[in-house]
Amino acid sequence: MIFSSPRSRRLLLATLLTGSGLCAASVNTASLISSAASVSCIGWKVKGICYWLLCTPFGCSVKTSVKVEHFIPEAVVSAYSGPGDNPWTEMSAVSGAAGSGESSVIGSLSGFSAGGGQQVMKAPGLRKQNLHFHYADAYGHPATTLIGGQIAGYSCKSAATPFVPYFVSSLDALVWRSGLPEGLYPEALIPGQRELGSQAGANMWGNIYPRSGFVTQEDAYKSAAVVAQRVADVITRTGQLHVYQPLVGQQSPGYWPPAPVKENTGIQNHKWQRLSPTLSTTCAVFPDTGATVSQDGNYAWALWQPYSCCKRRGQTFLSSTDFS
């Protein structure tokens, strides 16, 4: 198509500028892979020593190997406003297709309308409250196998598979929108149980339970972060009442996968790397600081988890010793 008139050229320029603005707030697979090359996020270190029993026709002996620990980018967790708005560009079409199916299923089964966004509520004498609803997805990080398992004995194998959908909220629509049955759990009913941040620390961001898409929070970034934390809480456990695929490693001799994600436990349990609307080269845990509020309400983070492993030096694993 040739744009010859001044009006057509102005229209093309406006379209390109608009498109570039949208791309600036999104991420693609190439940028995700390059962002994973973060020394601070990987946090590689020698953790201890492993002991192996090696037996040959000439006798048995104890061999040792170095025990290492490092973080691996496990999943890209997104929280966004509408179907197809996943800021990971290659996965937005997948999320959009699932969202289209959700609209018809939800409408026919429950009479609810599918959609996202926020609602501002005001009451006399009270601060305004924003009720946010976020769609959320978790796909295997494209660099998870590039960071994990490349050097035997010095990098650990990841339990995640690139691009695999571990959670798509549109497929979990009934639970994700109703909050049931988790809204009746003690974690949801007892104040102080399973909360991101704390009242005492003046950084209370929201409750983990019920693990649904609704969050009451004035700050849009904080509400999206609460949803991301809920998704990580679900996918790193088995037997949860959600439609999802567990992202859980199986411990074996000389291999220690991470524990389930738990809020307020520091960087020893997990880390978050901001991907959208701004890309960060460092990792932190929620509640964090210095975040940028997205103009379109779409956010994405990389979930990093710690693995420990050591190189096999014999037929039988005896034990391991961790350095203090």
PDB file of C-alpha atoms in Angstrom:
ATOM      1  CA  MET A   1       0.000   0.000   0.000  1.00  0.00           C
ATOM      2  CA  ILE A   2       1.379   3.422  -0.956  1.00  0.00           C
ATOM      3  CA  PHE A   3       0.592   6.494   1.159  1.00  0.00           C
ATOM      4  CA  SER A   4       0.920   9.445  -1.195  1.00  0.00           C
ATOM      5  CA  SER A   5      -1.342  12.126   0.269  1.00  0.00           C
ATOM      6  CA  PRO A   6      -0.270  14.256   3.256  1.00  0.00           C
ATOM      7  CA  ARG A   7      -3.284  13.027   5.207  1.00  0.00           C
ATOM      8  CA  SER A   8      -2.336   9.397   4.595  1.00  0.00           C
ATOM      9  CA  ARG A   9       1.246  10.020   5.666  1.00  0.00           C
ATOM     10  CA  ARG A  10       0.083  11.726   8.858  1.00  0.00           C
ATOM     11  CA  LEU A  11      -2.212   8.770   9.575  1.00  0.00           C
ATOM     12  CA  LEU A  12       0.647   6.327   9.027  1.00  0.00           C
ATOM     13  CA  LEU A  13       2.952   8.322  11.311  1.00  0.00           C
ATOM     14  CA  ALA A  14       0.306   8.419  14.040  1.00  0.00           C
ATOM     15  CA  THR A  15      -0.206   4.689  13.731  1.00  0.00           C
ATOM     16  CA  LEU A  16       3.515   3.986  13.997  1.00  0.00           C
ATOM     17  CA  LEU A  17       3.892   6.248  17.012  1.00  0.00           C
ATOM     18  CA  THR A  18       0.945   4.604  18.716  1.00  0.00           C
ATOM     19  CA  GLY A  19       2.292   1.164  17.957  1.00  0.00           C
ATOM     20  CA  SER A  20       5.748   2.024  19.266  1.00  0.00           C
ATOM     21  CA  GLY A  21       4.196   3.218  22.503  1.00  0.00           C
ATOM     22  CA  LEU A  22       2.406  -0.079  22.911  1.00  0.00           C
ATOM     23  CA  CYS A  23       5.574  -2.049  22.206  1.00  0.00           C
ATOM     24  CA  ALA A  24       7.471  -0.047  24.802  1.00  0.00           C
ATOM     25  CA  ALA A  25       5.078  -1.394  27.452  1.00  0.00           C
ATOM     26  CA  SER A  26       5.292  -4.985  26.218  1.00  0.00           C
ATOM     27  CA  VAL A  27       7.985  -7.634  26.046  1.00  0.00           C
ATOM     28  CA  ASN A  28       8.837 -10.284  23.492  1.00  0.00           C
ATOM     29  CA  THR A  29      10.668 -13.586  23.698  1.00  0.00           C
ATOM     30  CA  ALA A  30      13.993 -12.099  22.624  1.00  0.00           C
ATOM     31  CA  SER A  31      13.910  -9.441  25.336  1.00  0.00           C
ATOM     32  CA  LEU A  32      12.895 -12.028  27.937  1.00  0.00           C
ATOM     33  CA  ILE A  33      15.891 -14.193  27.078  1.00  0.00           C
ATOM     34  CA  SER A  34      18.306 -11.260  27.199  1.00  0.00           C
ATOM     35  CA  SER A  35      16.840  -9.979  30.478  1.00  0.00           C
ATOM     36  CA  ALA A  36      17.526 -13.361  32.103  1.00  0.00           C
ATOM     37  CA  ALA A  37      21.280 -12.748  31.847  1.00  0.00           C
ATOM     38  CA  SER A  38      21.211 -10.971  35.196  1.00  0.00           C
ATOM     39  CA  VAL A  39      24.005 -11.854  37.601  1.00  0.00           C
ATOM     40  CA  SER A  40      22.101 -10.387  40.549  1.00  0.00           C
ATOM     41  CA  CYS A  41      18.985 -12.429  39.755  1.00  0.00           C
ATOM     42  CA  ILE A  42      20.883 -15.693  39.170  1.00  0.00           C
ATOM     43  CA  GLY A  43      22.782 -15.343  42.451  1.00  0.00           C
ATOM     44  CA  TRP A  44      25.088 -18.331  41.814  1.00  0.00           C
ATOM     45  CA  LYS A  45      27.095 -19.491  44.823  1.00  0.00           C
ATOM     46  CA  VAL A  46      28.861 -22.529  46.263  1.00  0.00           C
ATOM     47  CA  LYS A  47      26.596 -23.786  49.033  1.00  0.00           C
ATOM     48  CA  GLY A  48      28.336 -26.877  50.388  1.00  0.00           C
ATOM     49  CA  ILE A  49      29.726 -30.345  49.657  1.00  0.00           C
ATOM     50  CA  CYS A  50      28.007 -33.573  48.580  1.00  0.00           C
ATOM     51  CA  TYR A  51      29.269 -37.055  49.512  1.00  0.00           C
ATOM     52  CA  TRP A  52      28.883 -40.066  47.213  1.00  0.00           C
ATOM     53  CA  LEU A  53      29.719 -43.733  47.617  1.00  0.00           C
ATOM     54  CA  LEU A  54      31.542 -45.076  44.585  1.00  0.00           C
ATOM     55  CA  CYS A  55      31.996 -48.842  44.368  1.00  0.00           C
ATOM     56  CA  THR A  56      34.130 -50.681  41.812  1.00  0.00           C
ATOM     57  CA  PRO A  57      35.383 -54.289  41.559  1.00  0.00           C
ATOM     58  CA  PHE A  58      38.400 -53.104  43.527  1.00  0.00           C
ATOM     59  CA  GLY A  59      36.441 -51.698  46.485  1.00  0.00           C
ATOM     60  CA  CYS A  60      34.385 -48.705  47.594  1.00  0.00           C
ATOM     61  CA  SER A  61      35.395 -45.138  48.333  1.00  0.00           C
ATOM     62  CA  VAL A  62      33.723 -41.856  49.242  1.00  0.00           C
ATOM     63  CA  LYS A  63      33.819 -39.125  46.601  1.00  0.00           C
ATOM     64  CA  THR A  64      32.881 -35.491  47.016  1.00  0.00           C
ATOM     65  CA  SER A  65      31.435 -32.857  44.718  1.00  0.00           C
ATOM     66  CA  VAL A  66      30.620 -29.182  45.060  1.00  0.00           C
ATOM     67  CA  LYS A  67      27.055 -28.266  46.008  1.00  0.00           C
ATOM     68  CA  VAL A  68      25.895 -25.101  44.260  1.00  0.00           C
ATOM     69  CA  GLU A  69      22.807 -22.942  44.493  1.00  0.00           C
ATOM     70  CA  HIS A  70      21.384 -20.462  42.013  1.00  0.00           C
ATOM     71  CA  PHE A  71      18.083 -18.996  40.887  1.00  0.00           C
ATOM     72  CA  ILE A  72      16.371 -19.908  37.624  1.00  0.00           C
ATOM     73  CA  PRO A  73      13.686 -17.893  35.797  1.00  0.00           C
ATOM     74  CA  GLU A  74      10.761 -20.289  36.052  1.00  0.00           C
ATOM     75  CA  ALA A  75       7.744 -18.476  34.646  1.00  0.00           C
ATOM     76  CA  VAL A  76       6.556 -15.224  33.135  1.00  0.00           C
ATOM     77  CA  VAL A  77       3.575 -14.155  35.244  1.00  0.00           C
ATOM     78  CA  SER A  78       1.314 -11.498  33.738  1.00  0.00           C
ATOM     79  CA  ALA A  79      -1.599  -9.525  35.211  1.00  0.00           C
ATOM     80  CA  TYR A  80      -3.610  -7.562  32.676  1.00  0.00           C
ATOM     81  CA  SER A  81      -6.932  -5.813  32.124  1.00  0.00           C
ATOM     82  CA  GLY A  82      -8.616  -7.522  29.195  1.00  0.00           C
ATOM     83  CA  PRO A  83      -8.560 -10.653  27.031  1.00  0.00           C
ATOM     84  CA  GLY A  84      -5.556 -10.611  24.733  1.00  0.00           C
ATOM     85  CA  ASP A  85      -3.794  -7.832  26.663  1.00  0.00           C
ATOM     86  CA  ASN A  86      -0.999 -10.063  27.964  1.00  0.00           C
ATOM     87  CA  PRO A  87       2.123  -7.881  27.609  1.00  0.00           C
ATOM     88  CA  TRP A  88       4.172 -10.874  26.394  1.00  0.00           C
ATOM     89  CA  THR A  89       3.503 -10.279  22.713  1.00  0.00           C
ATOM     90  CA  GLU A  90       3.953 -13.866  21.534  1.00  0.00           C
ATOM     91  CA  MET A  91       1.481 -15.107  24.148  1.00  0.00           C
ATOM     92  CA  SER A  92      -1.142 -12.365  23.805  1.00  0.00           C
ATOM     93  CA  ALA A  93      -2.925 -14.246  21.005  1.00  0.00           C
ATOM     94  CA  VAL A  94      -3.067 -17.406  23.138  1.00  0.00           C
ATOM     95  CA  SER A  95      -4.464 -15.460  26.071  1.00  0.00           C
ATOM     96  CA  GLY A  96      -6.917 -13.694  23.788  1.00  0.00           C
ATOM     97  CA  ALA A  97      -8.246 -16.976  22.410  1.00  0.00           C
ATOM     98  CA  ALA A  98      -8.735 -18.335  25.929  1.00  0.00           C
ATOM     99  CA  GLY A  99     -10.446 -15.092  26.928  1.00  0.00           C
ATOM    100  CA  SER A 100     -12.886 -15.331  24.029  1.00  0.00           C
ATOM    101  CA  GLY A 101     -13.843 -18.806  25.140  1.00  0.00           C
ATOM    102  CA  GLU A 102     -14.236 -17.573  28.696  1.00  0.00           C
ATOM    103  CA  SER A 103     -16.771 -14.929  27.675  1.00  0.00           C
ATOM    104  CA  SER A 104     -19.188 -17.472  26.259  1.00  0.00           C
ATOM    105  CA  VAL A 105     -18.665 -20.051  29.014  1.00  0.00           C
ATOM    106  CA  ILE A 106     -19.053 -17.586  31.879  1.00  0.00           C
ATOM    107  CA  GLY A 107     -22.075 -15.972  30.289  1.00  0.00           C
ATOM    108  CA  SER A 108     -23.863 -19.273  29.746  1.00  0.00           C
ATOM    109  CA  LEU A 109     -23.010 -20.880  33.082  1.00  0.00           C
ATOM    110  CA  SER A 110     -23.272 -18.055  35.580  1.00  0.00           C
ATOM    111  CA  GLY A 111     -24.715 -14.964  33.968  1.00  0.00           C
ATOM    112  CA  PHE A 112     -21.530 -13.024  34.740  1.00  0.00           C
ATOM    113  CA  SER A 113     -19.967 -10.794  32.120  1.00  0.00           C
ATOM    114  CA  ALA A 114     -16.336 -11.395  31.288  1.00  0.00           C
ATOM    115  CA  GLY A 115     -14.052  -8.391  31.502  1.00  0.00           C
ATOM    116  CA  GLY A 116     -11.444  -6.670  33.616  1.00  0.00           C
ATOM    117  CA  GLY A 117     -10.421  -3.252  34.847  1.00  0.00           C
ATOM    118  CA  GLN A 118     -11.252  -1.358  38.013  1.00  0.00           C
ATOM    119  CA  GLN A 119     -14.171   0.201  39.829  1.00  0.00           C
ATOM    120  CA  VAL A 120     -13.883   3.261  42.079  1.00  0.00           C
ATOM    121  CA  MET A 121     -16.085   3.180  45.163  1.00  0.00           C
ATOM    122  CA  LYS A 122     -16.593   6.091  47.538  1.00  0.00           C
ATOM    123  CA  ALA A 123     -18.305   6.160  50.918  1.00  0.00           C
ATOM    124  CA  PRO A 124     -18.975   9.148  53.202  1.00  0.00           C
ATOM    125  CA  GLY A 125     -16.078   9.747  55.568  1.00  0.00           C
ATOM    126  CA  LEU A 126     -13.949   6.992  54.008  1.00  0.00           C
ATOM    127  CA  ARG A 127     -11.069   6.971  51.587  1.00  0.00           C
ATOM    128  CA  LYS A 128     -11.928   5.851  48.099  1.00  0.00           C
ATOM    129  CA  GLN A 129     -11.292   2.207  47.327  1.00  0.00           C
ATOM    130  CA  ASN A 130     -10.464   0.723  43.955  1.00  0.00           C
ATOM    131  CA  LEU A 131     -11.721  -2.746  43.176  1.00  0.00           C
ATOM    132  CA  HIS A 132      -9.441  -4.174  40.497  1.00  0.00           C
ATOM    133  CA  PHE A 133      -9.926  -7.277  38.419  1.00  0.00           C
ATOM    134  CA  HIS A 134      -6.966  -8.758  36.565  1.00  0.00           C
ATOM    135  CA  TYR A 135      -6.671 -11.569  34.103  1.00  0.00           C
ATOM    136  CA  ALA A 136      -3.499 -13.513  34.847  1.00  0.00           C
ATOM    137  CA  ASP A 137      -1.277 -16.008  33.055  1.00  0.00           C
ATOM    138  CA  ALA A 138       1.872 -17.940  33.870  1.00  0.00           C
ATOM    139  CA  TYR A 139       3.910 -19.410  31.017  1.00  0.00           C
ATOM    140  CA  GLY A 140       7.249 -21.163  31.219  1.00  0.00           C
ATOM    141  CA  HIS A 141      10.087 -18.655  30.888  1.00  0.00           C
ATOM    142  CA  PRO A 142      11.848 -18.964  27.504  1.00  0.00           C
ATOM    143  CA  ALA A 143      15.276 -18.831  29.187  1.00  0.00           C
ATOM    144  CA  THR A 144      14.583 -21.352  31.934  1.00  0.00           C
ATOM    145  CA  THR A 145      16.558 -24.138  30.227  1.00  0.00           C
ATOM    146  CA  LEU A 146      19.288 -21.736  29.127  1.00  0.00           C
ATOM    147  CA  ILE A 147      20.037 -20.747  32.710  1.00  0.00           C
ATOM    148  CA  GLY A 148      19.434 -24.157  34.266  1.00  0.00           C
ATOM    149  CA  GLY A 149      21.226 -27.432  33.593  1.00  0.00           C
ATOM    150  CA  GLN A 150      23.788 -26.236  31.061  1.00  0.00           C
ATOM    151  CA  ILE A 151      26.931 -27.155  33.022  1.00  0.00           C
ATOM    152  CA  ALA A 152      26.680 -30.490  34.835  1.00  0.00           C
ATOM    153  CA  GLY A 153      27.435 -30.069  38.511  1.00  0.00           C
ATOM    154  CA  TYR A 154      27.549 -26.287  38.346  1.00  0.00           C
ATOM    155  CA  SER A 155      24.060 -25.395  37.123  1.00  0.00           C
ATOM    156  CA  CYS A 156      20.835 -27.092  38.167  1.00  0.00           C
ATOM    157  CA  LYS A 157      18.099 -28.327  35.890  1.00  0.00           C
ATOM    158  CA  SER A 158      14.870 -26.335  35.912  1.00  0.00           C
ATOM    159  CA  ALA A 159      11.506 -27.961  36.600  1.00  0.00           C
ATOM    160  CA  ALA A 160       9.850 -25.553  34.161  1.00  0.00           C
ATOM    161  CA  THR A 161       9.449 -25.984  30.420  1.00  0.00           C
ATOM    162  CA  PRO A 162       9.606 -22.912  28.158  1.00  0.00           C
ATOM    163  CA  PHE A 163       6.264 -21.601  26.875  1.00  0.00           C
ATOM    164  CA  VAL A 164       4.184 -24.208  28.728  1.00  0.00           C
ATOM    165  CA  PRO A 165       0.981 -22.666  30.164  1.00  0.00           C
ATOM    166  CA  TYR A 166       1.054 -23.301  33.894  1.00  0.00           C
ATOM    167  CA  PHE A 167      -1.896 -21.026  34.597  1.00  0.00           C
ATOM    168  CA  VAL A 168      -4.368 -19.203  32.341  1.00  0.00           C
ATOM    169  CA  SER A 169      -7.039 -17.427  34.362  1.00  0.00           C
ATOM    170  CA  SER A 170      -9.566 -17.605  31.514  1.00  0.00           C
ATOM    171  CA  LEU A 171      -9.498 -21.398  31.805  1.00  0.00           C
ATOM    172  CA  ASP A 172      -9.963 -21.107  35.588  1.00  0.00           C
ATOM    173  CA  ALA A 173     -12.727 -18.545  35.155  1.00  0.00           C
ATOM    174  CA  LEU A 174     -15.324 -19.796  37.637  1.00  0.00           C
ATOM    175  CA  VAL A 175     -12.897 -19.932  40.566  1.00  0.00           C
ATOM    176  CA  TRP A 176     -10.880 -16.918  39.422  1.00  0.00           C
ATOM    177  CA  ARG A 177     -13.977 -14.711  39.326  1.00  0.00           C
ATOM    178  CA  SER A 178     -15.966 -16.090  42.257  1.00  0.00           C
ATOM    179  CA  GLY A 179     -13.156 -16.630  44.770  1.00  0.00           C
ATOM    180  CA  LEU A 180     -14.898 -19.822  45.904  1.00  0.00           C
ATOM    181  CA  PRO A 181     -14.325 -21.995  47.774  1.00  0.00           C
ATOM    182  CA  GLU A 182     -11.162 -20.214  48.951  1.00  0.00           C
ATOM    183  CA  GLY A 183     -13.147 -17.239  50.244  1.00  0.00           C
ATOM    184  CA  LEU A 184     -14.333 -19.558  53.031  1.00  0.00           C
ATOM    185  CA  TYR A 185     -10.849 -20.773  53.999  1.00  0.00           C
ATOM    186  CA  PRO A 186      -9.338 -19.674  57.345  1.00  0.00           C
ATOM    187  CA  GLU A 187      -6.547 -17.926  55.418  1.00  0.00           C
ATOM    188  CA  ALA A 188      -9.161 -15.622  53.895  1.00  0.00           C
ATOM    189  CA  LEU A 189     -11.255 -15.082  57.038  1.00  0.00           C
ATOM    190  CA  ILE A 190      -8.599 -14.567  59.729  1.00  0.00           C
ATOM    191  CA  PRO A 191      -6.889 -11.134  59.635  1.00  0.00           C
ATOM    192  CA  GLY A 192      -3.116 -11.358  59.390  1.00  0.00           C
ATOM    193  CA  GLN A 193      -3.123 -14.759  57.715  1.00  0.00           C
ATOM    194  CA  ARG A 194      -1.434 -14.994  54.306  1.00  0.00           C
ATOM    195  CA  GLU A 195      -1.085 -11.280  53.546  1.00  0.00           C
ATOM    196  CA  LEU A 196       1.433  -9.632  51.225  1.00  0.00           C
ATOM    197  CA  GLY A 197       3.226  -7.099  53.375  1.00  0.00           C
ATOM    198  CA  SER A 198       1.997  -6.228  56.848  1.00  0.00           C
ATOM    199  CA  GLN A 199      -0.019  -3.600  58.681  1.00  0.00           C
ATOM    200  CA  ALA A 200       2.766  -3.214  61.229  1.00  0.00           C
ATOM    201  CA  GLY A 201       5.290  -2.454  58.495  1.00  0.00           C
ATOM    202  CA  ALA A 202       2.894   0.032  56.854  1.00  0.00           C
ATOM    203  CA  ASN A 203       3.291  -1.825  53.572  1.00  0.00           C
ATOM    204  CA  MET A 204       0.189  -3.989  53.446  1.00  0.00           C
ATOM    205  CA  TRP A 205      -0.555  -4.661  49.761  1.00  0.00           C
ATOM    206  CA  GLY A 206      -3.324  -7.239  49.978  1.00  0.00           C
ATOM    207  CA  ASN A 207      -4.440 -10.715  50.980  1.00  0.00           C
ATOM    208  CA  ILE A 208      -3.279 -13.845  49.194  1.00  0.00           C
ATOM    209  CA  TYR A 209      -6.573 -15.680  49.814  1.00  0.00           C
ATOM    210  CA  PRO A 210      -8.931 -16.002  48.097  1.00  0.00           C
ATOM    211  CA  ARG A 211      -6.643 -16.517  45.127  1.00  0.00           C
ATOM    212  CA  SER A 212      -8.867 -14.798  42.579  1.00  0.00           C
ATOM    213  CA  GLY A 213      -8.556 -11.903  40.138  1.00  0.00           C
ATOM    214  CA  PHE A 214     -10.240  -9.323  42.399  1.00  0.00           C
ATOM    215  CA  VAL A 215      -8.119  -7.058  44.608  1.00  0.00           C
ATOM    216  CA  THR A 216      -9.169  -4.034  46.664  1.00  0.00           C
ATOM    217  CA  GLN A 217      -6.227  -1.675  46.388  1.00  0.00           C
ATOM    218  CA  GLU A 218      -5.818   1.993  45.428  1.00  0.00           C
ATOM    219  CA  ASP A 219      -2.511   1.419  43.637  1.00  0.00           C
ATOM    220  CA  ALA A 220      -2.792  -0.400  40.302  1.00  0.00           C
ATOM    221  CA  TYR A 221       0.761  -1.780  40.429  1.00  0.00           C
ATOM    222  CA  LYS A 222       0.243  -3.194  43.917  1.00  0.00           C
ATOM    223  CA  SER A 223      -3.026  -4.858  42.944  1.00  0.00           C
ATOM    224  CA  ALA A 224      -1.362  -6.505  39.935  1.00  0.00           C
ATOM    225  CA  ALA A 225       1.536  -7.637  42.141  1.00  0.00           C
ATOM    226  CA  VAL A 226      -0.896  -9.258  44.583  1.00  0.00           C
ATOM    227  CA  VAL A 227      -2.459 -11.172  41.679  1.00  0.00           C
ATOM    228  CA  ALA A 228       0.986 -12.286  40.454  1.00  0.00           C
ATOM    229  CA  GLN A 229       1.825 -13.495  43.963  1.00  0.00           C
ATOM    230  CA  ARG A 230      -1.449 -15.449  44.068  1.00  0.00           C
ATOM    231  CA  VAL A 231      -0.667 -17.130  40.740  1.00  0.00           C
ATOM    232  CA  ALA A 232       2.809 -18.128  41.930  1.00  0.00           C
ATOM    233  CA  ASP A 233       1.260 -19.444  45.138  1.00  0.00           C
ATOM    234  CA  VAL A 234      -1.036 -21.710  43.120  1.00  0.00           C
ATOM    235  CA  ILE A 235       1.311 -23.079  40.471  1.00  0.00           C
ATOM    236  CA  THR A 236       4.140 -23.977  42.880  1.00  0.00           C
ATOM    237  CA  ARG A 237       1.845 -26.327  44.803  1.00  0.00           C
ATOM    238  CA  THR A 238      -0.017 -29.486  43.929  1.00  0.00           C
ATOM    239  CA  GLY A 239      -3.651 -30.301  44.643  1.00  0.00           C
ATOM    240  CA  GLN A 240      -5.021 -26.755  44.490  1.00  0.00           C
ATOM    241  CA  LEU A 241      -8.682 -26.219  43.532  1.00  0.00           C
ATOM    242  CA  HIS A 242      -7.804 -24.384  40.328  1.00  0.00           C
ATOM    243  CA  VAL A 243      -7.406 -25.271  36.678  1.00  0.00           C
ATOM    244  CA  TYR A 244      -3.626 -25.194  36.294  1.00  0.00           C
ATOM    245  CA  GLN A 245      -0.509 -27.258  35.755  1.00  0.00           C
ATOM    246  CA  PRO A 246       1.795 -27.540  38.790  1.00  0.00           C
ATOM    247  CA  LEU A 247       5.294 -26.163  38.381  1.00  0.00           C
ATOM    248  CA  VAL A 248       6.896 -28.421  40.980  1.00  0.00           C
ATOM    249  CA  GLY A 249      10.250 -30.189  40.828  1.00  0.00           C
ATOM    250  CA  GLN A 250      10.888 -33.625  42.277  1.00  0.00           C
ATOM    251  CA  GLN A 251      13.786 -33.983  44.698  1.00  0.00           C
ATOM    252  CA  SER A 252      16.352 -36.641  43.810  1.00  0.00           C
ATOM    253  CA  PRO A 253      19.856 -37.562  45.022  1.00  0.00           C
ATOM    254  CA  GLY A 254      22.008 -34.461  44.632  1.00  0.00           C
ATOM    255  CA  TYR A 255      19.123 -32.308  43.413  1.00  0.00           C
ATOM    256  CA  TRP A 256      16.980 -29.978  45.539  1.00  0.00           C
ATOM    257  CA  PRO A 257      14.180 -28.059  43.779  1.00  0.00           C
ATOM    258  CA  PRO A 258      12.680 -24.969  45.412  1.00  0.00           C
ATOM    259  CA  ALA A 259       9.989 -24.912  48.071  1.00  0.00           C
ATOM    260  CA  PRO A 260       6.551 -23.488  47.189  1.00  0.00           C
ATOM    261  CA  VAL A 261       6.422 -19.721  46.841  1.00  0.00           C
ATOM    262  CA  LYS A 262       5.572 -17.981  50.125  1.00  0.00           C
ATOM    263  CA  GLU A 263       5.104 -14.272  50.634  1.00  0.00           C
ATOM    264  CA  ASN A 264       7.156 -12.217  53.133  1.00  0.00           C
ATOM    265  CA  THR A 265       9.973 -14.771  53.260  1.00  0.00           C
ATOM    266  CA  GLY A 266      12.722 -12.702  51.647  1.00  0.00           C
ATOM    267  CA  ILE A 267      14.803 -13.511  48.601  1.00  0.00           C
ATOM    268  CA  GLN A 268      15.758 -16.985  49.867  1.00  0.00           C
ATOM    269  CA  ASN A 269      12.395 -18.376  48.682  1.00  0.00           C
ATOM    270  CA  HIS A 270      11.804 -16.575  45.374  1.00  0.00           C
ATOM    271  CA  LYS A 271      12.437 -13.344  43.482  1.00  0.00           C
ATOM    272  CA  TRP A 272      10.493 -11.170  41.044  1.00  0.00           C
ATOM    273  CA  GLN A 273      11.999  -9.385  38.046  1.00  0.00           C
ATOM    274  CA  ARG A 274       9.874  -6.604  36.562  1.00  0.00           C
ATOM    275  CA  LEU A 275       9.362  -7.001  32.824  1.00  0.00           C
ATOM    276  CA  SER A 276       6.495  -4.685  31.887  1.00  0.00           C
ATOM    277  CA  PRO A 277       5.755  -1.784  31.693  1.00  0.00           C
ATOM    278  CA  THR A 278       9.455  -1.220  32.443  1.00  0.00           C
ATOM    279  CA  LEU A 279      12.197  -3.826  32.226  1.00  0.00           C
ATOM    280  CA  SER A 280      14.444  -4.242  35.259  1.00  0.00           C
ATOM    281  CA  THR A 281      17.838  -5.931  35.322  1.00  0.00           C
ATOM    282  CA  THR A 282      17.571  -6.754  39.028  1.00  0.00           C
ATOM    283  CA  CYS A 283      15.248  -8.862  41.168  1.00  0.00           C
ATOM    284  CA  ALA A 284      13.340  -8.151  44.363  1.00  0.00           C
ATOM    285  CA  VAL A 285      10.415  -9.446  46.403  1.00  0.00           C
ATOM    286  CA  PHE A 286       7.059  -7.850  47.051  1.00  0.00           C
ATOM    287  CA  PRO A 287       6.523  -5.344  48.580  1.00  0.00           C
ATOM    288  CA  ASP A 288       9.147  -3.612  46.415  1.00  0.00           C
ATOM    289  CA  THR A 289       9.838   0.015  45.540  1.00  0.00           C
ATOM    290  CA  GLY A 290      10.512   2.096  42.460  1.00  0.00           C
ATOM    291  CA  ALA A 291       7.792   0.521  40.339  1.00  0.00           C
ATOM    292  CA  THR A 292       6.155   2.252  37.369  1.00  0.00           C
ATOM    293  CA  VAL A 293       2.379   2.290  37.034  1.00  0.00           C
ATOM    294  CA  SER A 294       1.286   1.006  33.635  1.00  0.00           C
ATOM    295  CA  GLN A 295      -0.904   3.320  31.575  1.00  0.00           C
ATOM    296  CA  ASP A 296      -2.786   0.393  30.052  1.00  0.00           C
ATOM    297  CA  GLY A 297      -3.088  -1.648  33.259  1.00  0.00           C
ATOM    298  CA  ASN A 298      -0.920  -4.519  32.010  1.00  0.00           C
ATOM    299  CA  TYR A 299       2.033  -5.917  33.968  1.00  0.00           C
ATOM    300  CA  ALA A 300       4.471  -8.814  33.734  1.00  0.00           C
ATOM    301  CA  TRP A 301       7.151 -10.267  35.999  1.00  0.00           C
ATOM    302  CA  ALA A 302       9.612 -13.124  35.800  1.00  0.00           C
ATOM    303  CA  LEU A 303       9.369 -15.532  38.722  1.00  0.00           C
ATOM    304  CA  TRP A 304      12.826 -16.760  39.834  1.00  0.00           C
ATOM    305  CA  GLN A 305      13.253 -19.675  42.229  1.00  0.00           C
ATOM    306  CA  PRO A 306      16.368 -21.178  43.886  1.00  0.00           C
ATOM    307  CA  TYR A 307      17.734 -24.627  43.036  1.00  0.00           C
ATOM    308  CA  SER A 308      20.562 -26.572  44.668  1.00  0.00           C
ATOM    309  CA  CYS A 309      22.432 -29.468  43.078  1.00  0.00           C
ATOM    310  CA  CYS A 310      25.773 -31.254  42.878  1.00  0.00           C
ATOM    311  CA  LYS A 311      27.478 -33.484  40.340  1.00  0.00           C
ATOM    312  CA  ARG A 312      27.007 -37.232  40.744  1.00  0.00           C
ATOM    313  CA  ARG A 313      30.299 -38.890  41.711  1.00  0.00           C
ATOM    314  CA  GLY A 314      29.083 -42.363  42.717  1.00  0.00           C
ATOM    315  CA  GLN A 315      26.236 -44.817  42.724  1.00  0.00           C
ATOM    316  CA  THR A 316      24.850 -43.827  46.116  1.00  0.00           C
ATOM    317  CA  PHE A 317      24.247 -40.382  47.557  1.00  0.00           C
ATOM    318  CA  LEU A 318      25.310 -40.329  51.211  1.00  0.00           C
ATOM    319  CA  SER A 319      24.689 -36.790  52.444  1.00  0.00           C
ATOM    320  CA  SER A 320      25.561 -33.160  51.969  1.00  0.00           C
ATOM    321  CA  THR A 321      27.026 -30.470  54.174  1.00  0.00           C
ATOM    322  CA  ASP A 322      26.025 -26.833  53.794  1.00  0.00           C
ATOM    323  CA  PHE A 323      28.435 -24.032  54.618  1.00  0.00           C
ATOM    324  CA  SER A 324      27.248 -21.716  57.351  1.00  0.00           C
TER     325      SER A 324
END
